[in-house]
CSV table of C-alpha atoms in Angstrom, one decimal:
chain,number,residue,atom,x,y,z
A,1,MET,CA,0.0,0.0,0.0
A,2,MET,CA,1.3,3.4,-0.9
A,3,GLU,CA,2.5,5.6,2.0
A,4,LEU,CA,1.5,9.2,1.9
A,5,LEU,CA,2.6,10.8,5.2
A,6,ARG,CA,5.2,9.8,7.7
A,7,HIS,CA,5.9,11.6,11.0
A,8,LYS,CA,7.4,9.8,14.1
A,9,ARG,CA,5.0,7.0,14.9
A,10,PHE,CA,2.1,8.2,12.7
A,11,PHE,CA,1.8,6.7,9.2
A,12,CYS,CA,-1.0,7.6,6.7
A,13,HIS,CA,-1.8,5.4,3.8
A,14,LEU,CA,-4.1,5.7,0.9
A,15,ARG,CA,-6.7,3.2,2.4
A,16,SER,CA,-5.5,2.7,6.0
A,17,PHE,CA,-3.2,4.2,8.5
A,18,VAL,CA,-1.0,2.7,11.3
A,19,TRP,CA,-1.1,4.3,14.7
A,20,ILE,CA,1.3,2.8,17.2
A,21,GLY,CA,1.0,-0.6,15.7
A,22,LYS,CA,-2.8,-0.6,15.2
A,23,LYS,CA,-4.3,-0.6,11.8
A,24,HIS,CA,-7.5,1.5,11.1
A,25,LYS,CA,-9.5,2.4,8.1
A,26,VAL,CA,-9.2,6.1,7.1
A,27,LEU,CA,-12.3,7.4,8.7
A,28,GLU,CA,-14.9,9.1,6.5
A,29,LEU,CA,-16.8,12.0,8.0
A,30,ALA,CA,-20.6,11.7,7.4
A,31,CYS,CA,-21.3,14.0,4.5
A,32,THR,CA,-25.0,13.4,4.5
A,33,ILE,CA,-25.5,16.7,6.4
A,34,LEU,CA,-26.7,19.4,4.0
A,35,ALA,CA,-23.9,21.3,2.2
A,36,THR,CA,-21.0,20.3,4.5
A,37,CYS,CA,-18.6,19.0,1.9
A,38,PHE,CA,-16.3,22.0,2.5
A,39,LEU,CA,-16.3,21.1,6.2
A,40,ASN,CA,-15.7,17.4,5.5
A,41,ALA,CA,-12.7,18.1,3.2
A,42,THR,CA,-11.1,20.5,5.7
A,43,LEU,CA,-11.6,18.3,8.7
A,44,GLN,CA,-10.1,15.3,7.0
A,45,CYS,CA,-7.1,17.2,6.0
A,46,LEU,CA,-6.6,18.5,9.5
A,47,THR,CA,-7.3,15.2,11.1
A,48,TYR,CA,-4.7,13.4,9.1
A,49,THR,CA,-2.0,16.1,9.5
A,50,PRO,CA,0.5,14.1,11.6
A,51,PRO,CA,1.9,16.8,13.8
A,52,LEU,CA,-1.5,18.2,14.6
A,53,ALA,CA,-3.0,14.7,15.2
A,54,ASN,CA,-0.1,13.8,17.5
A,55,TYR,CA,-0.6,16.9,19.5
A,56,MET,CA,-4.4,16.6,19.8
A,57,LEU,CA,-4.1,12.9,20.7
A,58,SER,CA,-1.9,13.9,23.7
A,59,LEU,CA,-4.9,15.9,25.1
A,60,GLU,CA,-2.3,18.5,26.2
A,61,HIS,CA,-4.5,21.5,25.2
A,62,SER,CA,-7.7,20.5,27.0
A,63,GLN,CA,-5.7,19.7,30.2
A,64,SER,CA,-4.6,23.3,30.4
A,65,CYS,CA,-7.4,25.2,28.7
A,66,ARG,CA,-9.4,27.6,30.8
A,67,GLU,CA,-11.8,28.8,28.2
A,68,GLN,CA,-15.4,28.6,29.5
A,69,ASP,CA,-17.0,29.4,26.2
A,70,PHE,CA,-16.0,28.1,22.7
A,71,CYS,CA,-12.5,26.9,22.1
A,72,MET,CA,-11.5,25.8,18.6
A,73,MET,CA,-8.5,23.8,20.0
A,74,CYS,CA,-10.8,21.9,22.3
A,75,THR,CA,-13.2,21.3,19.5
A,76,MET,CA,-10.5,20.0,17.1
A,77,GLU,CA,-9.0,17.9,19.9
A,78,THR,CA,-12.4,16.3,20.6
A,79,HIS,CA,-12.9,15.8,16.9
A,80,ILE,CA,-9.5,14.3,16.1
A,81,ASN,CA,-9.7,12.0,19.1
A,82,GLN,CA,-13.1,10.8,18.1
A,83,ALA,CA,-12.0,10.3,14.4
A,84,LEU,CA,-8.8,8.5,15.2
A,85,ARG,CA,-10.0,6.4,18.1
A,86,CYS,CA,-13.4,5.6,16.7
A,87,THR,CA,-14.4,2.1,15.6
A,88,VAL,CA,-17.3,3.2,13.4
A,89,ASP,CA,-17.0,3.9,9.6
A,90,ALA,CA,-18.2,7.5,9.8
A,91,ILE,CA,-18.7,10.3,12.3
A,92,GLU,CA,-20.7,13.5,12.3
A,93,PRO,CA,-18.7,16.5,13.4
A,94,THR,CA,-21.7,18.0,15.2
A,95,HIS,CA,-19.7,20.2,17.6
A,96,VAL,CA,-17.9,21.9,14.7
A,97,ILE,CA,-21.2,22.3,12.7
A,98,ASN,CA,-23.0,23.8,15.8
A,99,ASN,CA,-20.2,26.4,16.2
A,100,LEU,CA,-19.7,27.4,12.5
A,101,SER,CA,-20.5,31.1,13.2
A,102,ARG,CA,-17.9,31.1,16.0
A,103,ILE,CA,-15.2,29.9,13.6
A,104,GLY,CA,-16.2,32.6,11.1
A,105,LEU,CA,-19.2,35.0,11.5
A,106,HIS,CA,-20.4,34.4,7.9
A,107,PHE,CA,-20.4,30.6,8.0
A,108,ARG,CA,-23.9,29.2,8.2
A,109,PHE,CA,-25.3,25.7,8.5
A,110,GLY,CA,-26.7,24.5,5.1
A,111,SER,CA,-24.8,27.0,3.2
A,112,GLN,CA,-22.1,25.9,0.8
A,113,GLU,CA,-18.7,27.5,1.6
A,114,ASP,CA,-15.1,27.4,0.2
A,115,ALA,CA,-13.0,24.7,1.8
A,116,HIS,CA,-9.8,26.8,1.7
A,117,GLU,CA,-11.6,29.7,3.4
A,118,PHE,CA,-12.9,27.4,6.1
A,119,LEU,CA,-9.4,26.0,6.6
A,120,ARG,CA,-8.0,29.5,7.0
A,121,TYR,CA,-10.7,30.4,9.5
A,122,THR,CA,-10.3,27.2,11.4
A,123,VAL,CA,-6.4,27.5,11.6
A,124,ASP,CA,-6.8,31.2,12.7
A,125,ALA,CA,-9.3,30.2,15.4
A,126,MET,CA,-7.0,27.5,16.7
A,127,GLN,CA,-4.1,30.0,16.8
A,128,GLU,CA,-6.4,32.5,18.6
A,129,ALA,CA,-7.2,29.7,21.1
A,130,CYS,CA,-3.5,29.0,21.7
A,131,LEU,CA,-3.0,32.7,22.4
A,132,ASN,CA,-5.9,32.6,24.9
A,133,ARG,CA,-7.5,35.4,22.8
A,134,SER,CA,-4.8,37.7,23.8
A,135,THR,CA,-4.0,40.5,21.3
A,136,LYS,CA,-1.3,42.0,23.5
A,137,LEU,CA,1.5,39.6,22.6
A,138,ASP,CA,4.2,40.7,20.3
A,139,ARG,CA,4.5,39.0,16.9
A,140,PRO,CA,7.5,36.8,17.8
A,141,SER,CA,5.6,35.5,20.8
A,142,GLN,CA,2.6,34.7,18.7
A,143,ALA,CA,4.8,32.6,16.4
A,144,THR,CA,5.7,30.2,19.2
A,145,THR,CA,2.3,28.4,19.4
A,146,ILE,CA,1.9,24.8,18.3
A,147,ILE,CA,-0.4,26.0,15.4
A,148,HIS,CA,2.3,28.4,14.1
A,149,GLN,CA,4.9,25.6,14.4
A,150,ILE,CA,2.8,23.3,12.3
A,151,PHE,CA,1.2,25.6,9.8
A,152,GLY,CA,3.2,28.8,10.0
A,153,GLY,CA,6.4,30.2,8.6
A,154,PHE,CA,8.2,33.6,8.1
A,155,LEU,CA,8.2,35.7,5.0
A,156,ARG,CA,11.5,37.5,4.4
A,157,SER,CA,11.4,40.8,2.6
A,158,GLY,CA,14.7,42.4,1.6
A,159,VAL,CA,15.5,45.9,0.5
A,160,LYS,CA,18.8,46.8,-0.9
A,161,CYS,CA,20.0,50.4,-0.8
A,162,LEU,CA,21.1,51.5,-4.3
A,163,ASN,CA,23.6,54.0,-2.9
A,164,CYS,CA,25.5,52.1,-0.2
A,165,LYS,CA,24.4,48.6,-1.2
A,166,ALA,CA,23.3,47.8,2.4
A,167,VAL,CA,20.7,45.0,2.7
A,168,SER,CA,17.8,45.3,5.2
A,169,ASP,CA,15.8,42.1,5.8
A,170,THR,CA,12.5,41.9,7.7
A,171,TYR,CA,10.6,38.8,8.6
A,172,GLU,CA,6.9,38.6,9.0
A,173,ALA,CA,5.1,35.6,10.4
A,174,PHE,CA,2.3,34.0,8.4
A,175,LEU,CA,-0.1,31.1,8.7
A,176,ASP,CA,-1.2,31.3,5.1
A,177,ILE,CA,0.6,32.3,2.0
A,178,THR,CA,-0.7,32.6,-1.5
A,179,LEU,CA,1.4,31.0,-4.2
A,180,ASP,CA,1.0,31.3,-7.9
A,181,ILE,CA,1.0,27.9,-9.6
A,182,LYS,CA,1.9,28.0,-13.3
A,183,VAL,CA,0.8,25.0,-15.3
A,184,ARG,CA,3.4,24.3,-18.0
A,185,CYS,CA,1.9,21.3,-19.6
A,186,PHE,CA,-1.1,19.0,-19.6
A,187,VAL,CA,-0.7,15.3,-18.7
A,188,PRO,CA,-3.7,13.2,-19.4
A,189,LEU,CA,-4.9,11.2,-16.4
A,190,SER,CA,-4.6,8.0,-18.5
A,191,VAL,CA,-0.8,8.5,-18.6
A,192,CYS,CA,-0.7,8.6,-14.7
A,193,SER,CA,-2.5,5.3,-14.3
């Protein structure tokens, strides 16, 4: 079977994955709920992101979380533990669905949304939960969370003085970066089989 991801003791395969010596089917989220395919695709990607899954399976966040209201990290921790420890073929991510408007104000149940946009809002909500909703932290401190370590990076901007040739570099933390993908040729799918 073809191996897709490998990180420490977590292995994802096309049809199954191995977690500490146990073999499981890749869990499918129930997509029978009206217009939730964007949510299904996003949650499957996040659930099978090895560093995130390893962290969420440790239950480290919920053991120290003091949030009384909604916490995206606790929500994802519950979801990932349910998905990876579950013995059924499909689960319904009802806690995520019930809190769509807390993830992004414009998200509504039954409304079709963009999966990438939902991913961005979910990652941002997890980052905010890691920061305990604090906006007073400086940018370098914000870049130390588990979410930034998994999904983030730094964008370097360089300026070179035309007179003295001195170079000034600045680094800006990001959790999402837009990249242009240029297609150079078309390969028919039949060639890939």
